[in-house]
Tab-separated table of C-alpha atoms and ligand atoms in Angstrom:
chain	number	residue	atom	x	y	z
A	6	UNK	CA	327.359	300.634	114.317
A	7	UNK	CA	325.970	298.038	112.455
A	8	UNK	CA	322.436	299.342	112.068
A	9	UNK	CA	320.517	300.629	108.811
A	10	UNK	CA	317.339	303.038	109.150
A	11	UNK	CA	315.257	302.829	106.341
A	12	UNK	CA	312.687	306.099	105.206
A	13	UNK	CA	310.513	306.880	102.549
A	14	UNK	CA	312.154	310.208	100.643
A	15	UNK	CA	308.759	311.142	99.373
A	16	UNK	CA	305.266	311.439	100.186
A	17	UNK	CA	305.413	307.964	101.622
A	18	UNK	CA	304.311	304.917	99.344
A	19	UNK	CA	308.154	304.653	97.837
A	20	UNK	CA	307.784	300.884	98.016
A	21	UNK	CA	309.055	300.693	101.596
A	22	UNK	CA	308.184	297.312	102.583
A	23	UNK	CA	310.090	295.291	99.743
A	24	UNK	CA	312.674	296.890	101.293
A	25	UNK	CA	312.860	296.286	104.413
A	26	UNK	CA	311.918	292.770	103.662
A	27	UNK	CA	314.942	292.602	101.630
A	28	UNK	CA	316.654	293.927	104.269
A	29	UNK	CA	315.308	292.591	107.315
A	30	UNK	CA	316.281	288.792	106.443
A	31	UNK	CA	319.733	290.071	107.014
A	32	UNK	CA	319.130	291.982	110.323
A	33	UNK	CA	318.605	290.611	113.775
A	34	UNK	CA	315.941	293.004	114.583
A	35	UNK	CA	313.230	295.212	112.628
A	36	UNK	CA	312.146	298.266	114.769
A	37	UNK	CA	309.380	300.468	114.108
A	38	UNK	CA	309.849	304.108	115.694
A	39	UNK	CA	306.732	306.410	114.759
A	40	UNK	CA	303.469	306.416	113.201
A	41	UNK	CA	300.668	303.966	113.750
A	42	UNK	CA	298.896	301.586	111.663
A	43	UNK	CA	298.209	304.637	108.837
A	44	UNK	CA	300.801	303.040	107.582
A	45	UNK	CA	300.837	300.278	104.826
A	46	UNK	CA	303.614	297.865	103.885
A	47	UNK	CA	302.909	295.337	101.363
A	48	UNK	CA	305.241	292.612	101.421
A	49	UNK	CA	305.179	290.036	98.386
A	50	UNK	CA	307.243	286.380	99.932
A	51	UNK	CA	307.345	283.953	96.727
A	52	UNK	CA	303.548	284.099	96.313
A	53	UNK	CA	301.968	285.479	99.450
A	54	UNK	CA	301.105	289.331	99.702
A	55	UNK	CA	301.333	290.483	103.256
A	56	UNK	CA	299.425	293.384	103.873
A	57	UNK	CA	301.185	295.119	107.435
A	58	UNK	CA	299.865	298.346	108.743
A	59	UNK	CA	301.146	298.601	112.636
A	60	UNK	CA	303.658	295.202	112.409
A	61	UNK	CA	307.304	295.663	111.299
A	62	UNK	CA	307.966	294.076	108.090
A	63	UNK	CA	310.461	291.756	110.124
A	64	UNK	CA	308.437	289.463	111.604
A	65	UNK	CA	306.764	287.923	108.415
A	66	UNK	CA	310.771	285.932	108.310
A	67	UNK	CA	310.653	285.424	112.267
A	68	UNK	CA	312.575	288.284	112.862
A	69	UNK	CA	312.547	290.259	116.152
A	70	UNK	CA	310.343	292.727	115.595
A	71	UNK	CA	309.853	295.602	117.723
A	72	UNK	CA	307.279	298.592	117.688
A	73	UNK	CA	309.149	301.344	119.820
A	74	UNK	CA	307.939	303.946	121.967
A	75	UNK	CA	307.593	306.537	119.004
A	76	UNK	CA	304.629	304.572	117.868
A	77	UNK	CA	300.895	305.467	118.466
A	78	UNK	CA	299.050	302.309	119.135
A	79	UNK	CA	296.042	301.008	118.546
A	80	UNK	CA	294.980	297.713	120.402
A	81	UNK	CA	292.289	296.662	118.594
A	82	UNK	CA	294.063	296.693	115.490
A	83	UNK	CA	296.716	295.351	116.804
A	84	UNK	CA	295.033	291.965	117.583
A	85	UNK	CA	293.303	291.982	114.241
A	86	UNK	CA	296.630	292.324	112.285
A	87	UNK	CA	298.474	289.287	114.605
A	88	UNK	CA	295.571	287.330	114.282
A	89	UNK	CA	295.259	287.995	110.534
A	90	UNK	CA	299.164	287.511	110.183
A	91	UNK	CA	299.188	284.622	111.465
A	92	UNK	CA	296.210	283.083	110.237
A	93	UNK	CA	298.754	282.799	106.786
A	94	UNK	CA	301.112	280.899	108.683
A	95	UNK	CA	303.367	283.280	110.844
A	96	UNK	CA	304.598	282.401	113.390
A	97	UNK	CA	304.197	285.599	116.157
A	98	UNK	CA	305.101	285.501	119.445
A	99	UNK	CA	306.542	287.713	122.546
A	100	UNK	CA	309.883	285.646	121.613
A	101	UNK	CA	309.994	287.643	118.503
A	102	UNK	CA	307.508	290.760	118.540
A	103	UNK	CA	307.833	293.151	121.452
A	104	UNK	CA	306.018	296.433	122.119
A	105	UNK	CA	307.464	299.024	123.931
A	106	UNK	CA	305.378	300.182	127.165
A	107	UNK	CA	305.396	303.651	126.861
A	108	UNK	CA	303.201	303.532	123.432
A	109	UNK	CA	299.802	306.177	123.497
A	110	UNK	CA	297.024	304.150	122.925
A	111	UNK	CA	294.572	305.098	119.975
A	112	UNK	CA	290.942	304.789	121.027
A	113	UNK	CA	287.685	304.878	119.195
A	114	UNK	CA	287.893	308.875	120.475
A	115	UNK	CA	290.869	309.322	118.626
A	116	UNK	CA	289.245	308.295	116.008
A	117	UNK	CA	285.750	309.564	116.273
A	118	UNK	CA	287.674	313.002	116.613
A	119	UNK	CA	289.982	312.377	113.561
A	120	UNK	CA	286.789	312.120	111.540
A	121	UNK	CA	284.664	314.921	112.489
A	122	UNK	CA	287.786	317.334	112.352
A	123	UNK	CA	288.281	315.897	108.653
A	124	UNK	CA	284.199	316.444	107.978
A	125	UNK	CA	284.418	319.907	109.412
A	126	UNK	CA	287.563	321.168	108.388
A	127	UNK	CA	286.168	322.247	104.466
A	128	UNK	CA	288.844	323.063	102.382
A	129	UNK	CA	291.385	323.074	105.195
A	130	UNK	CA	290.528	318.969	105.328
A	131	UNK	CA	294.310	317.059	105.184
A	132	UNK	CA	293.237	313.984	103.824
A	133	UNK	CA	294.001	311.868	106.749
A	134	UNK	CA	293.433	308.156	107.041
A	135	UNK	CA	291.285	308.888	109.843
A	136	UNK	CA	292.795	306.332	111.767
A	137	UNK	CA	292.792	308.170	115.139
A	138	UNK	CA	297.260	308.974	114.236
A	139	UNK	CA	296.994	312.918	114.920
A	140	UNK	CA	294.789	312.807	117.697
A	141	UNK	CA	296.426	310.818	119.748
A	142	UNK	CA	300.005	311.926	119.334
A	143	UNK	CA	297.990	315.349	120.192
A	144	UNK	CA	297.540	313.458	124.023
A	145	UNK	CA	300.638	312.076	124.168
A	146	UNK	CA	301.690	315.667	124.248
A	147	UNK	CA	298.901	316.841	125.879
A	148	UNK	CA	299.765	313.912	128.823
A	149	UNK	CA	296.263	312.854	128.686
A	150	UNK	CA	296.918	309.789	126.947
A	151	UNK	CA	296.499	305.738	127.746
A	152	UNK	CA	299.477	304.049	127.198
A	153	UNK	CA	300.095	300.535	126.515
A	154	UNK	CA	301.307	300.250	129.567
A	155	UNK	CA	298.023	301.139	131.314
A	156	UNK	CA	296.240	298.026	129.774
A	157	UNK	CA	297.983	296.226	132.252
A	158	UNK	CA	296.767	298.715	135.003
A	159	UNK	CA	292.989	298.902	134.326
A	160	UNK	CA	292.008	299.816	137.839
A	161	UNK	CA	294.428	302.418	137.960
A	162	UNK	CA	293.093	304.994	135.095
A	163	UNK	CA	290.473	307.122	136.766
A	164	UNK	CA	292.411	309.663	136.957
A	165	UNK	CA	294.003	309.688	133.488
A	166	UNK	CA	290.434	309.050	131.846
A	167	UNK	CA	289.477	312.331	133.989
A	168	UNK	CA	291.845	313.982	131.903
A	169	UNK	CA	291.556	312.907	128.988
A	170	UNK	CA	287.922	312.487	128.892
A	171	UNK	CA	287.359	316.109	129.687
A	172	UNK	CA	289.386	317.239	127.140
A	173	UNK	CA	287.634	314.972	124.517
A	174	UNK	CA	284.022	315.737	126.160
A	175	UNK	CA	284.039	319.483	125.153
A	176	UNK	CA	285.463	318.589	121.964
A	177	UNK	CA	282.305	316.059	121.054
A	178	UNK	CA	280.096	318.643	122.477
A	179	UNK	CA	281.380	321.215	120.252
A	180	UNK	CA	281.290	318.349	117.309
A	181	UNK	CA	277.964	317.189	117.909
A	182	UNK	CA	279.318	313.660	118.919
A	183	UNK	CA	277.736	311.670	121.980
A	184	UNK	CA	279.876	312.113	125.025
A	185	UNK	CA	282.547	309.403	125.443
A	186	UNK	CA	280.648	306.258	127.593
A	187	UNK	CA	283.189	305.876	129.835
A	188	UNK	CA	282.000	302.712	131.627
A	189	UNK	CA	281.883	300.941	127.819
A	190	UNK	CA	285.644	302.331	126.836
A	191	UNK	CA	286.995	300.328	130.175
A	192	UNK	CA	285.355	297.200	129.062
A	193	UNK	CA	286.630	297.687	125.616
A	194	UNK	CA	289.737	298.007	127.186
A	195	UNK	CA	289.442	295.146	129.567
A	196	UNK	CA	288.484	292.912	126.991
A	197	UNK	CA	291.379	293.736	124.479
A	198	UNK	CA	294.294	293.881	126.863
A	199	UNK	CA	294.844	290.444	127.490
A	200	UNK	CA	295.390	290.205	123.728
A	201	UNK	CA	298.141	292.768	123.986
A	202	UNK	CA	299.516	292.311	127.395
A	203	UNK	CA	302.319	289.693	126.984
A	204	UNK	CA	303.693	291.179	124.030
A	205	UNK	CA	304.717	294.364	126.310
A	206	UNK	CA	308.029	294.414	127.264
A	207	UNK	CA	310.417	297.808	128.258
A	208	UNK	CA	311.893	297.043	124.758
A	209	UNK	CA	314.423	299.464	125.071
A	210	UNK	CA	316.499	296.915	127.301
A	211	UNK	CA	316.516	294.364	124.241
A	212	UNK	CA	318.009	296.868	122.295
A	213	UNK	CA	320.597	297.993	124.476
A	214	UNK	CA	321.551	294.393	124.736
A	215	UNK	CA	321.307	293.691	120.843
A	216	UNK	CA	323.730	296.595	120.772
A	217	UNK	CA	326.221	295.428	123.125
A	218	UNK	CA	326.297	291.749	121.153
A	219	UNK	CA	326.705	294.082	117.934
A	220	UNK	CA	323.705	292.852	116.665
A	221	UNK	CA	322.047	294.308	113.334
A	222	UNK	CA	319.288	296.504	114.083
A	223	UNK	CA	316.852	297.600	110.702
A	224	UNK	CA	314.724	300.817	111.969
A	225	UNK	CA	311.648	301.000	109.397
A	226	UNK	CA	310.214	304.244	108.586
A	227	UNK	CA	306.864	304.700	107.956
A	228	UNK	CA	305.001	307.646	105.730
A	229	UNK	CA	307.727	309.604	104.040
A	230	UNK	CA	309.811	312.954	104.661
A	231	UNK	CA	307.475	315.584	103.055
A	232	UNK	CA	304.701	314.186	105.650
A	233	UNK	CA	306.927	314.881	108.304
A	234	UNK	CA	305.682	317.156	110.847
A	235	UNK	CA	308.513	319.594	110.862
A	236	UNK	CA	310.055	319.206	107.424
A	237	UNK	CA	307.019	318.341	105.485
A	238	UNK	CA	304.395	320.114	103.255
A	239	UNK	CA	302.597	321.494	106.601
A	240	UNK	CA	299.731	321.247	107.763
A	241	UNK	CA	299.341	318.895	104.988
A	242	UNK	CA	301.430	315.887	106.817
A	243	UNK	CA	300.947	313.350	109.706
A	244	UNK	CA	301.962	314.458	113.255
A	245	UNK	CA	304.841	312.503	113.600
A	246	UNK	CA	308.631	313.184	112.632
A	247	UNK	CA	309.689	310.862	110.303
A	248	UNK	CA	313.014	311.903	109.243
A	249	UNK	CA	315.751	309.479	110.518
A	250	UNK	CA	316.816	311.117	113.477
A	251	UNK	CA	313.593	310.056	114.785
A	252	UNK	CA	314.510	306.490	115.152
A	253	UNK	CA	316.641	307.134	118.056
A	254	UNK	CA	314.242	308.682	120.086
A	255	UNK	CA	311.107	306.699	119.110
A	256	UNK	CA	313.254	303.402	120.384
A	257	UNK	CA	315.098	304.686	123.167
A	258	UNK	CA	318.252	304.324	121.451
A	259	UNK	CA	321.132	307.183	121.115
A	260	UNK	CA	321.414	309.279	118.008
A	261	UNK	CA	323.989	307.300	116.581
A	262	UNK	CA	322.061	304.108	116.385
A	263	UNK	CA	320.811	305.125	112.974
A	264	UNK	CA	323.306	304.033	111.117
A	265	UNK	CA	323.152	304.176	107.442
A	266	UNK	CA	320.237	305.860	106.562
A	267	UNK	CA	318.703	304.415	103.471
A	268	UNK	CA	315.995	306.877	101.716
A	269	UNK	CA	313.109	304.944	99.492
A	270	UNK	CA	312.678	306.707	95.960
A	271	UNK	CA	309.984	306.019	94.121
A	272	UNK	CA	310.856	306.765	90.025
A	273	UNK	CA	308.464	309.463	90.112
A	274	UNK	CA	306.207	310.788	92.429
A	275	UNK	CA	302.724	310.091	94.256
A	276	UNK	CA	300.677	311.581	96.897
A	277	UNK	CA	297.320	310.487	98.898
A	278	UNK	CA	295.597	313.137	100.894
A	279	UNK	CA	295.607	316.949	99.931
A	280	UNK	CA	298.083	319.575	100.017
A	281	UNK	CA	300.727	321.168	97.359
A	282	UNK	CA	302.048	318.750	94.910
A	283	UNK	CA	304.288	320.864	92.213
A	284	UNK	CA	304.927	317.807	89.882
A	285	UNK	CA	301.143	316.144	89.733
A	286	UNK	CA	299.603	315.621	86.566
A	287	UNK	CA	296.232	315.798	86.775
A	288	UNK	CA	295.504	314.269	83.545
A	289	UNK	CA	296.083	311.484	81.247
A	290	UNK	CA	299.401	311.081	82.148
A	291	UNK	CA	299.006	311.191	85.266
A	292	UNK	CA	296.397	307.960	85.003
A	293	UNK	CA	299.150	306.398	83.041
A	294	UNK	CA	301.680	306.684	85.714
A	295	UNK	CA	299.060	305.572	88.585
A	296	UNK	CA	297.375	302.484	86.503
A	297	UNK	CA	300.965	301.165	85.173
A	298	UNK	CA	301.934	301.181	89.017
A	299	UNK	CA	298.592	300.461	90.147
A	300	UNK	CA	298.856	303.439	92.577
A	301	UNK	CA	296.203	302.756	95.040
A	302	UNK	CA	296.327	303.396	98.894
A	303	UNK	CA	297.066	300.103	101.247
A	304	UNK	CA	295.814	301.167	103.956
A	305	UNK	CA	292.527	303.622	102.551
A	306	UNK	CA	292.390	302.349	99.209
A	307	UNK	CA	292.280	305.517	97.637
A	308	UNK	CA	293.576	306.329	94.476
A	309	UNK	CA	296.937	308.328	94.956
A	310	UNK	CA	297.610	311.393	93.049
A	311	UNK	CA	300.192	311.283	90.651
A	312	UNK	CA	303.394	313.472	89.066
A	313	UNK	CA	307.014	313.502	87.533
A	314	UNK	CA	309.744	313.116	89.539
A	315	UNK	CA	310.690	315.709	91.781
A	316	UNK	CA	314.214	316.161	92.399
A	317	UNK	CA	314.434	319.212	94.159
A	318	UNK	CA	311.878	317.254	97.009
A	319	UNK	CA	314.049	314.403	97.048
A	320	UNK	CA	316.951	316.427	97.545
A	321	UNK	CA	315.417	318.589	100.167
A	322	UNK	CA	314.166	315.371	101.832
A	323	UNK	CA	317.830	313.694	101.668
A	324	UNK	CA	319.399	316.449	103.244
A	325	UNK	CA	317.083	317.255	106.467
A	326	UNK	CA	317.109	313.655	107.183
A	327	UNK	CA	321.132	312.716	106.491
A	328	UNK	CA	319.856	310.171	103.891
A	329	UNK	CA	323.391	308.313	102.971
A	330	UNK	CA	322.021	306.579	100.153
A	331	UNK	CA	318.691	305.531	97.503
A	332	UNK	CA	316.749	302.500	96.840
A	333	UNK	CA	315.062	303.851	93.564
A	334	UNK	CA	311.854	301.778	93.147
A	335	UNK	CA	309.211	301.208	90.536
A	336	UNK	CA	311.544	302.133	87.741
A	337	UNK	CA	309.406	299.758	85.826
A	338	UNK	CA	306.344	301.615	86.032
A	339	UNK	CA	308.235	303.960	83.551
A	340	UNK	CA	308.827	301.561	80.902
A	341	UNK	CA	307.455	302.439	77.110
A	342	UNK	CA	307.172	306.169	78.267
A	343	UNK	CA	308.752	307.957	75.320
A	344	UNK	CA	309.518	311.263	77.057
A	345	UNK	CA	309.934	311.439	80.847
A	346	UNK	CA	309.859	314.932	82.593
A	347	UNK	CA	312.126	315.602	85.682
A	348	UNK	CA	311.716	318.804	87.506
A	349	UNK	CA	315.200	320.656	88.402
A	350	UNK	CA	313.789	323.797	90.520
A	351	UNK	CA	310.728	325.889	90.981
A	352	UNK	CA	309.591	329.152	90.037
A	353	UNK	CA	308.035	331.741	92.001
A	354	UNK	CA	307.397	334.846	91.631
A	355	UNK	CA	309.981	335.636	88.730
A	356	UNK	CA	312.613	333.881	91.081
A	357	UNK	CA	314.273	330.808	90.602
A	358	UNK	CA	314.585	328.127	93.823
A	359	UNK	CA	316.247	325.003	94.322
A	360	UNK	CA	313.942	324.555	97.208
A	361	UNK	CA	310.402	324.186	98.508
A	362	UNK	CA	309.536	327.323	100.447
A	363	UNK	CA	307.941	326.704	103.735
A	364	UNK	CA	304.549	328.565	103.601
A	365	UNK	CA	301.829	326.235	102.151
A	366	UNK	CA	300.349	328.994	99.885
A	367	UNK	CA	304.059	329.208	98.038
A	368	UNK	CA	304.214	325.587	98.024
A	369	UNK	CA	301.079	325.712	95.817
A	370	UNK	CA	302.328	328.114	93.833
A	371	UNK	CA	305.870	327.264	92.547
A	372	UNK	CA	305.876	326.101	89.230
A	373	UNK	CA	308.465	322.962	88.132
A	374	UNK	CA	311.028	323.784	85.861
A	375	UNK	CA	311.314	320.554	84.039
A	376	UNK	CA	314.266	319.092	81.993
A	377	UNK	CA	312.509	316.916	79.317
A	378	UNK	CA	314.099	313.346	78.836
A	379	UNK	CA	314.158	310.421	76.682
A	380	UNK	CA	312.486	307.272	77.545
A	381	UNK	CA	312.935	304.045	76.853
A	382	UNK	CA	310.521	301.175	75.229
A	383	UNK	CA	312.256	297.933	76.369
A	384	UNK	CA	311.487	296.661	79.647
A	385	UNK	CA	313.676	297.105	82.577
A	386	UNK	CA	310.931	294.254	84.993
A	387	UNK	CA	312.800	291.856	86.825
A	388	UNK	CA	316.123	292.962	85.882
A	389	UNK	CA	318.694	292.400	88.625
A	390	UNK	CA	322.106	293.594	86.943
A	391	UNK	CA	323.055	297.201	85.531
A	392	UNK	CA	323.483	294.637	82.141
A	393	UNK	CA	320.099	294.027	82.320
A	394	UNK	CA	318.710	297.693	81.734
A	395	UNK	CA	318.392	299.456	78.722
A	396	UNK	CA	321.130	302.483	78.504
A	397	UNK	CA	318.508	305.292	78.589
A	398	UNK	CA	317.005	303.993	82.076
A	399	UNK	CA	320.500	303.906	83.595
A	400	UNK	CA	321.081	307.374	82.099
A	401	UNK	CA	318.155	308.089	84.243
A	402	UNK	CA	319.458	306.921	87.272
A	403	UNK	CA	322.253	308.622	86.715
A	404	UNK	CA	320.457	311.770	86.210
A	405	UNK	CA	318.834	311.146	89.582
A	406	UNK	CA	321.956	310.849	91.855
A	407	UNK	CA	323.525	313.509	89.989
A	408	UNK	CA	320.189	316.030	90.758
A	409	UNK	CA	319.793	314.510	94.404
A	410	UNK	CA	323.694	314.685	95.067
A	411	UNK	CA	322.759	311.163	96.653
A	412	UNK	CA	323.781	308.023	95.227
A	413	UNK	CA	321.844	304.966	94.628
A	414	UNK	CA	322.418	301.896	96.486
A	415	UNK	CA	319.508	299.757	95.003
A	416	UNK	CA	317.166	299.684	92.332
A	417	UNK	CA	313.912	297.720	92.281
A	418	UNK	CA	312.749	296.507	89.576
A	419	UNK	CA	309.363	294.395	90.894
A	420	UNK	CA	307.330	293.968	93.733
A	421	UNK	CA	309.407	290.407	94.041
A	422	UNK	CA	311.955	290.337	96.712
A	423	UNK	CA	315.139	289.078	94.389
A	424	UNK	CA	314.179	291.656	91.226
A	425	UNK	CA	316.637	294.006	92.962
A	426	UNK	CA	320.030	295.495	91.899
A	427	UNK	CA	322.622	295.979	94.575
A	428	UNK	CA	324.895	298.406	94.425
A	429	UNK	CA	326.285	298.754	97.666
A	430	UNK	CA	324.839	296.482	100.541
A	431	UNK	CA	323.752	299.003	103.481
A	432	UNK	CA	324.518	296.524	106.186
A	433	UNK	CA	328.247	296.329	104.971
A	434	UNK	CA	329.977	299.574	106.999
B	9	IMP	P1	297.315	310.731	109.123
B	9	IMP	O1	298.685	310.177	109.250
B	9	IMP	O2	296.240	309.679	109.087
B	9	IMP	O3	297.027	311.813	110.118
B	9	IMP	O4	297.219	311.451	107.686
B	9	IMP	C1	297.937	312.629	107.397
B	9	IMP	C2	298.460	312.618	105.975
B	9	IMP	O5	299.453	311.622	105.862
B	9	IMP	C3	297.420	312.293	104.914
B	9	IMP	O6	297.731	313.003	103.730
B	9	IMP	C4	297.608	310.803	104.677
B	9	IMP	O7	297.179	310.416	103.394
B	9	IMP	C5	299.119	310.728	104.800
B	9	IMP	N1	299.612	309.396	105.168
B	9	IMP	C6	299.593	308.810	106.384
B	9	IMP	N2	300.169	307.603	106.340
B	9	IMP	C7	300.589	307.411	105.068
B	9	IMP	C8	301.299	306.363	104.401
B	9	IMP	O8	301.679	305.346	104.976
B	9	IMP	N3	301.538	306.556	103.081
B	9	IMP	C9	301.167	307.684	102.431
B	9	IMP	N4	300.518	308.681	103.015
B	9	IMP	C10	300.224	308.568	104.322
């Protein structure tokens, strides 16, 4: 199968949405399969910066873009981001953006609960984006959530609200928080819906047909594997599975429609929100590595913690999610660094592991065994052959795949679309 499913191999941030733009002007369709707009994809198109939280990355070139059932939606922000797209000259409609009907709706609850959890949750607090994301995948499971496909069904939801607003009720009580005003959520609802409405579509068809015409379907990944909610640093992580396998399920496709699975790799390592982080440096290094790649959250704005590269995460992350092959990003950001640490295993207890355990209090613990490299001082910006790199940076590549047991397939040497190395096109079987 033609297809390519693109993840982030880290704590999310990798660089992503180059990528798939890269990508995505080769594919016929650009599907997004979980999260919600927590997400944040910044796309640089000669010299516009697009700034996508809930859209895939696709439909900046006109690409049909899809946001699957796997998605948690929010409706408000959804007509923000089209209007805001488009406002810088995209070109969105139904013909080429489709949402899938079975998406949970996030609501202002989902939200006002995300919050007070976070405020109340001392030094348990995850760090979230406080979007709404957790609580409402918590409904979908629950089945007490709105879906997209209510909106079009307004006089239909008594029942569901009954459900869902007497779950949320005791929570607020308990929280402090005004009960939910019921009468003011419908209108809310009645008054965003016809901004949503004829984007909804059972998407799921358009992909079975772009599979029988062989067409080339891009899934994008949002977050990254360690934020998974099953193979991630837990409970620090977003409530969504975001390891490949997902895609299949959070489209209504079958598990082989993943295709090559490409894992993002950032050059070393970055985190926003709390929870273990073996390889941060908390120090001046550590503001070296986040101002020279102007590590700051998309979506929150917040400055992301930084740390040497991790291999035994990547590797970890490769392997639960069947990750064929790397784009290694931001090698740049290393530049003029005369010694570069990369860690090889943990310790723990006396005991050597090429893995991170499980239990969040040992994930704290381990401590990096590092293997100390040489840097380099020219500048590998903008290059866009293996010629064009200075030996020591390719050494460190090298170093990576060999560590990972994963080979590269692109480096990225800018934010610019073209400063990219191919090594092996992941469209090409
Ligand atoms: P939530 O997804 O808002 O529930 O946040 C849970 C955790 O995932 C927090 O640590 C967030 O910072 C992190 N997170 C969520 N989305 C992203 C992302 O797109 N990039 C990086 N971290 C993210």
């Amino acid at each position: 199968m033609p297809n390519v499913t693109v993840i982030g191999a880290q704590w999310g941030d990798e660089g992503k949405g180059k990528i798939v733009d890269w990508l995505s002007s080769r594919a016929d369709v650009v599907v997004r399969f979980q999260g919600g707009h927590n997400a944040g994809h910044t796309l640089v198109v000669g010299n516009q910066t697009y700034k996508l939280s809930l859209l895939p990355s696709g439909i900046v070139r006109g690409t049909l873009s899809i946001i699957g059932n796997g998605v948690v939606f929010d409706p408000w922000h959804f007509r923000d981001e089209v209007a805001r797209i488009s406002a810088m000259g995209v070109t969105i409609t139904p013909e080429n953006l489709a949402v899938a009907e079975q998406c949970p709706l996030i609501l202002p609850l989902h939200r006002d609960l995300d919050g007070a959890r976070e405020d109340a949750s001392g030094a348990g607090k995850i760090g979230t984006t406080r979007r709404g994301i957790g609580p409402a995948y918590e409904d979908k499971a629950g089945r007490r959530a709105l879906r997209v496909c209510d909106l079009a069904h307004l006089d239909d939801i008594g029942p569901q609200l009954d459900r869902l607003l007497a779950h949320h009720n005791a929570l607020r009580t308990g929280f402090g928080i005004a009960p939910v005003d019921r009468e003011q959520l419908i209108a809310e609802l009645r008054d965003v819906a016809p901004s949503v409405l004829p984007y909804i579509q059972p998407v799921w068809t358009r992909l079975r047909d772009a599979k029988a015409q062989r067409k080339r379907i891009l899934f994008e990944g949002a977050q990254g594997v360690l934020l998974d909610v099953d193979h991630g640093t837990y409970p620090f992580v977003t409530s969504s599975n975001v390891v490949a396998g997902q895609a299949a399920a959070g489209s209504g496709m079958g598990p082989n429609a993943t295709g090559y699975v490409l894992g993002i790799v950032k050059a070393y390592t970055t985190r926003v929100g709390s929870g273990p982080f073996p390889t941060e440096q908390d120090n001046d290094m550590g503001e070296r590595l986040g101002q020279r790649g102007r590590e700051f959250g998309t979506v929150t704005g917040r400055k992301r913690r930084c740390g040497w590269f991790d291999a035994v995460l990547v590797r970890q992350a490769i392997a639960v999610s069947g990750v064929a092959g790397m784009a290694l990003t931001k090698l740049d950001v290393l530049d003029g660094f005369e010694t570069l640490m990369i860690c090889t295993g943990y310790r723990l207890d006396g005991r050597e592991l090429d893995y991170l355990p499980a239990h969040t209090a040992d994930q704290a613990r381990v401590e990096p065994i590092y293997e100390e490299f040489q840097g380099w001082s020219e500048s590998t910006a903008g290059a866009r052959s293996w010629a064009e790199l200075p030996a020591q940076a390719i050494k460190y590549i090298r170093r990576i795949e060999e560590l990972t047991q994963c080979p590269v397939a692109l480096v990225s040497t800018s934010p610019e679309r073209e400063d990219t190395i191919l090594v092996r096109d992941p469209f090409v079987d």
